GROMACS .gro file of C-alpha atoms in nm:
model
  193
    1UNK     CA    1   2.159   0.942  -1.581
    2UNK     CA    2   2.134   1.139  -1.281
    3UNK     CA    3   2.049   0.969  -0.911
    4UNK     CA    4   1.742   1.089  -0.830
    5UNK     CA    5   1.733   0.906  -0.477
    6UNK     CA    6   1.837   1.253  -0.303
    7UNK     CA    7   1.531   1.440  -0.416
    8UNK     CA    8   1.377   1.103  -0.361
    9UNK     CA    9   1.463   1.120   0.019
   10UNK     CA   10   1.350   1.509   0.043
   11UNK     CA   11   0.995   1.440  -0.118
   12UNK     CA   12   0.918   1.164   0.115
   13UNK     CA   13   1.071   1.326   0.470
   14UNK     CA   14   0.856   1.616   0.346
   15UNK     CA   15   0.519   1.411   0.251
   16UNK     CA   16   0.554   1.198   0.576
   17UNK     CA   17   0.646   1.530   0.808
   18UNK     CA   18   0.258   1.620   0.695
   19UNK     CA   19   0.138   1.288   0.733
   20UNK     CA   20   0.267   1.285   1.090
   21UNK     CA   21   0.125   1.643   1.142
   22UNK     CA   22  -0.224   1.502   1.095
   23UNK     CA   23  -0.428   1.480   1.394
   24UNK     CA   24  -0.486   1.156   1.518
   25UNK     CA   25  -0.817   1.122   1.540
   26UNK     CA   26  -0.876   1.276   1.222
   27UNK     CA   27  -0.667   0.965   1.083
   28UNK     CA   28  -0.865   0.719   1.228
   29UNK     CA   29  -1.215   0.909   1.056
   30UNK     CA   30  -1.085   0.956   0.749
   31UNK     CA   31  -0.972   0.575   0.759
   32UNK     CA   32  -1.295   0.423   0.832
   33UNK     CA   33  -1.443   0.683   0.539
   34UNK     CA   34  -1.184   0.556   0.323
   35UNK     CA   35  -1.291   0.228   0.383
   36UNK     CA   36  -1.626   0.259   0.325
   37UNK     CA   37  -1.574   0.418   0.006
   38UNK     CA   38  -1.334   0.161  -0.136
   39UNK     CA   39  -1.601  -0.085  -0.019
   40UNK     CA   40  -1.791   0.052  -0.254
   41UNK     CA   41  -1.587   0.123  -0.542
   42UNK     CA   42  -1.363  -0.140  -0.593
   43UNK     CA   43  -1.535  -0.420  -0.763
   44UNK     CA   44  -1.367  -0.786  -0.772
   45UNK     CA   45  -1.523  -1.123  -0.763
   46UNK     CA   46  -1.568  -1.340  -0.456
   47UNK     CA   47  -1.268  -1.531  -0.354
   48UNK     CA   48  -1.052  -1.258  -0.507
   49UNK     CA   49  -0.700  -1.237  -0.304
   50UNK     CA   50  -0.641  -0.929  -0.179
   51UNK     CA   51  -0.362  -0.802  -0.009
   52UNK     CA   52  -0.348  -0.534   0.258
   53UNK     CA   53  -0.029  -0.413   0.511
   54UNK     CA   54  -0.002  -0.380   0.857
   55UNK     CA   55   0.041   0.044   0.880
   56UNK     CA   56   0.321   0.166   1.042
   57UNK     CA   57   0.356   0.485   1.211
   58UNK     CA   58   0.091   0.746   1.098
   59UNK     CA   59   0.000   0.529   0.786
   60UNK     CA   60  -0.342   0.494   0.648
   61UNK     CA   61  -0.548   0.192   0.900
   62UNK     CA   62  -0.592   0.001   0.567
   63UNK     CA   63  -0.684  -0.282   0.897
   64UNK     CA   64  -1.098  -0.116   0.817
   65UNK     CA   65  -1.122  -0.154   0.426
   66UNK     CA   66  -0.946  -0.493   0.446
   67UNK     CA   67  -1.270  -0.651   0.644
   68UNK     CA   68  -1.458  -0.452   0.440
   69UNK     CA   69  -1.334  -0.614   0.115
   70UNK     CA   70  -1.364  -0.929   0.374
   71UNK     CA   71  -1.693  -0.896   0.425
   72UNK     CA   72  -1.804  -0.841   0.023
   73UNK     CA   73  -1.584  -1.255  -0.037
   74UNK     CA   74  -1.211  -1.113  -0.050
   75UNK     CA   75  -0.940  -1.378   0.078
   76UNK     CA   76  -0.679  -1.130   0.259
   77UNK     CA   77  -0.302  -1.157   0.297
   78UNK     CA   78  -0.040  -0.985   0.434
   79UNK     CA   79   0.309  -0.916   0.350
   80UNK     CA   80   0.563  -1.151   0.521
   81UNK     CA   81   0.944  -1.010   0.542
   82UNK     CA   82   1.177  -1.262   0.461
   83UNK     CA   83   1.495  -1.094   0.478
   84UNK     CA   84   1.641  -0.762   0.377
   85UNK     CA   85   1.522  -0.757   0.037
   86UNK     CA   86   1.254  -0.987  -0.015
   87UNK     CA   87   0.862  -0.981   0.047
   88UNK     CA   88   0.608  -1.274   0.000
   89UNK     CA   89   0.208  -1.275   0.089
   90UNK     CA   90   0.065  -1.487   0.324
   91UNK     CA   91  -0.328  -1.583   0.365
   92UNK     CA   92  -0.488  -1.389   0.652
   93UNK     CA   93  -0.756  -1.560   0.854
   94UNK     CA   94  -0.938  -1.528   1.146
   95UNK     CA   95  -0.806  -1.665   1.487
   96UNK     CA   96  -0.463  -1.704   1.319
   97UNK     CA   97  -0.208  -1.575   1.496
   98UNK     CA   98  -0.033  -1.249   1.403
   99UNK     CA   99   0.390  -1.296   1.432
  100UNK     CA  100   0.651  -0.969   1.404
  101UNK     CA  101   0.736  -0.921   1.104
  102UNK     CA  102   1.049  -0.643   1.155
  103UNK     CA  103   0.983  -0.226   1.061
  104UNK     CA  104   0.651  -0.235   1.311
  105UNK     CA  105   0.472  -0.494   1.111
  106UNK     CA  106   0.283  -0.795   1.187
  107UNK     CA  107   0.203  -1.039   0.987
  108UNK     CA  108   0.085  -1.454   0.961
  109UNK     CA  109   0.360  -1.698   1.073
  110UNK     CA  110   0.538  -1.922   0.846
  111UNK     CA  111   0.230  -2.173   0.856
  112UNK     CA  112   0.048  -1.961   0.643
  113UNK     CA  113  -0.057  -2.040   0.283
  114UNK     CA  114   0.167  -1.858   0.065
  115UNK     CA  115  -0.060  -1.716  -0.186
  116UNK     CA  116  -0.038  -1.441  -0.480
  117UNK     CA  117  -0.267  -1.126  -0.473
  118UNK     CA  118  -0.523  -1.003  -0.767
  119UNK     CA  119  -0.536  -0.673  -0.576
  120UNK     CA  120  -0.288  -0.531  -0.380
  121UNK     CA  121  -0.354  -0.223  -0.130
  122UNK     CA  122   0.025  -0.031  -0.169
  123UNK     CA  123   0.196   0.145   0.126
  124UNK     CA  124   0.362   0.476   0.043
  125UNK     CA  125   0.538   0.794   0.182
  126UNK     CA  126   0.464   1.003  -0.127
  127UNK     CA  127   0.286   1.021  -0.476
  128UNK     CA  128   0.161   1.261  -0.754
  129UNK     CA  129  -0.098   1.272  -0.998
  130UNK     CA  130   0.046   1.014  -1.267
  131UNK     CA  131   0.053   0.719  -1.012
  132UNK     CA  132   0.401   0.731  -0.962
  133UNK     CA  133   0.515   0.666  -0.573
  134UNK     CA  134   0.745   0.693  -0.360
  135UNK     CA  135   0.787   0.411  -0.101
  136UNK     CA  136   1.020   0.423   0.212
  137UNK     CA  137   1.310   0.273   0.042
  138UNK     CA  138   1.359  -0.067   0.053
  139UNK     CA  139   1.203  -0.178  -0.267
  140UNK     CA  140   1.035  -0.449  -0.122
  141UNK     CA  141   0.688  -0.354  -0.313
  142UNK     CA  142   0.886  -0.241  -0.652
  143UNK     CA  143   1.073  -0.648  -0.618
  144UNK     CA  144   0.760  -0.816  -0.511
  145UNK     CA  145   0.541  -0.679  -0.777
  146UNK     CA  146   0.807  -0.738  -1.053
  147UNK     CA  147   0.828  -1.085  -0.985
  148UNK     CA  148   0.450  -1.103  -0.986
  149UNK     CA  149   0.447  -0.956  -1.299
  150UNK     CA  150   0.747  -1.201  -1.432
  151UNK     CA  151   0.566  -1.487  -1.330
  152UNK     CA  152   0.243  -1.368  -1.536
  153UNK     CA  153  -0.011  -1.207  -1.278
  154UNK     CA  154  -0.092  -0.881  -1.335
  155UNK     CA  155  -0.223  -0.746  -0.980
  156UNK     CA  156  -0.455  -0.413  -0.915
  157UNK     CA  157  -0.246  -0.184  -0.746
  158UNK     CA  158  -0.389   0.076  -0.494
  159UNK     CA  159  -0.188   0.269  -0.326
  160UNK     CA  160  -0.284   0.443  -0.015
  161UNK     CA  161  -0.217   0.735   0.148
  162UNK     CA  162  -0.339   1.033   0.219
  163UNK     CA  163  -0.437   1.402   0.004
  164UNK     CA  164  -0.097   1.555   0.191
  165UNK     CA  165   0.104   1.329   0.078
  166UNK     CA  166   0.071   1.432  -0.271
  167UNK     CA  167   0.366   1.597  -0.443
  168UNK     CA  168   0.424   1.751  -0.778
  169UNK     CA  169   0.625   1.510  -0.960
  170UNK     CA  170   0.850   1.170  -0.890
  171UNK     CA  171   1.102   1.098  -1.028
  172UNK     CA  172   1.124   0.857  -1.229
  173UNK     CA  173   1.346   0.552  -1.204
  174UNK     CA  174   1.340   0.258  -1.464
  175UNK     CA  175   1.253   0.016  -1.206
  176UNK     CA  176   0.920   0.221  -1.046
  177UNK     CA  177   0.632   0.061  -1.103
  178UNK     CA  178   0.313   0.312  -1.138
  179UNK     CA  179   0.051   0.235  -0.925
  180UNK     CA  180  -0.339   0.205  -1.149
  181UNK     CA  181  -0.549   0.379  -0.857
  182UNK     CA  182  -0.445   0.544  -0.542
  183UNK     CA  183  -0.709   0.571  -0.252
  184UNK     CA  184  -0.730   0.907  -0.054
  185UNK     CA  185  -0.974   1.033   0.218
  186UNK     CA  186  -1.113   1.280  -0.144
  187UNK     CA  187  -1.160   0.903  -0.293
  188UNK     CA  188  -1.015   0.667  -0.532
  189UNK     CA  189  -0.829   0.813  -0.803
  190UNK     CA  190  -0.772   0.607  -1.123
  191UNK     CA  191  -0.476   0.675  -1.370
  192UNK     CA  192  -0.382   0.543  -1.717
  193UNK     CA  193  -0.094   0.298  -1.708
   0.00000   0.00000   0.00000
């Protein structure tokens, strides 16, 4: 089988380079739009445990949609880093203190509830048109949603990014795990897993 980490690493230096070209202000538009959308769009039942991420860089402000989905009976978590390859969720509530969590992140402390999303918002550097994505390269989501999945639970993924960070194809890898619906300021694309 051939590596396919190398083309990997161009497609996402090349979809964040237009990511980071983006003007700033346009960002923070299209993120409240993209929030309000998703708001509208993606349907769960109150008390529903959604997960959201703490953006990085020129990543989507998923910070918007998360109250949204607040505001309509989500319960919201955050990833927690707990050491180089492993991820866990913690419950997000208000007046809780935020802790670092390492990469730029912030997250709930260790006094959090530990709980397991229904619906998780996905970082990414790149995607194309089947679901597939590329992440930054740890694996942390690919781990954390395969044990998820091993232990039964069978979250809603969403990635989110935005249109430029589309590519043409990934490639695939046998551990990849295609995302259901990715959210982009054009709206929320569904695919066929």
């Amino acid at each position: 089988m051939t590596d396919r980490r190398p083309l990997k690493q161009i497609l996402r230096k090349e979809a964040l380079a237009r990511r980071d070209g983006l003007d700033p202000f346009w960002r923070v538009e299209a993120a409240l739009e993209m929030a309000e959308r998703a708001a509208e769009h993606v349907e769960f039942v109150p008390g529903t445990v959604v997960s959201g991420f703490w953006p990085i860089r020129t990543e989507v402000d998923v910070r918007p949609l998360m109250f949204a989905l607040r505001e309509k009976g989500a319960r919201l978590c955050l990833p927690a880093i707990l050491d180089k390859t492993t991820i866990t969720f913690r419950e997000l509530v208000r007046g809780a203190a935020l802790v670092e969590m390492g990469f730029g992140t912030a997250g709930p402390g260790a006094d959090a509830a530990v709980i397991d999303p229904e619906i998780m918002l996905v970082p990414l550097a790149a995607f194309d048109s089947r679901g597939h994505r590329i992440g930054y390269g740890a694996g942390f989501y690919d781990r954390a949603i395969a044990k998820l999945i091993e232990a039964g639970r069978s979250p809603r993924l969403i990635g989110v990014a935005f249109d430029c960070q589309q590519v043409e194809a990934v490639p695939d890898e046998p551990h990849d795990i295609v995302l259901s619906e990715i959210l982009t300021e054009s709206g929320l694309h569904r695919f066929s897993v």
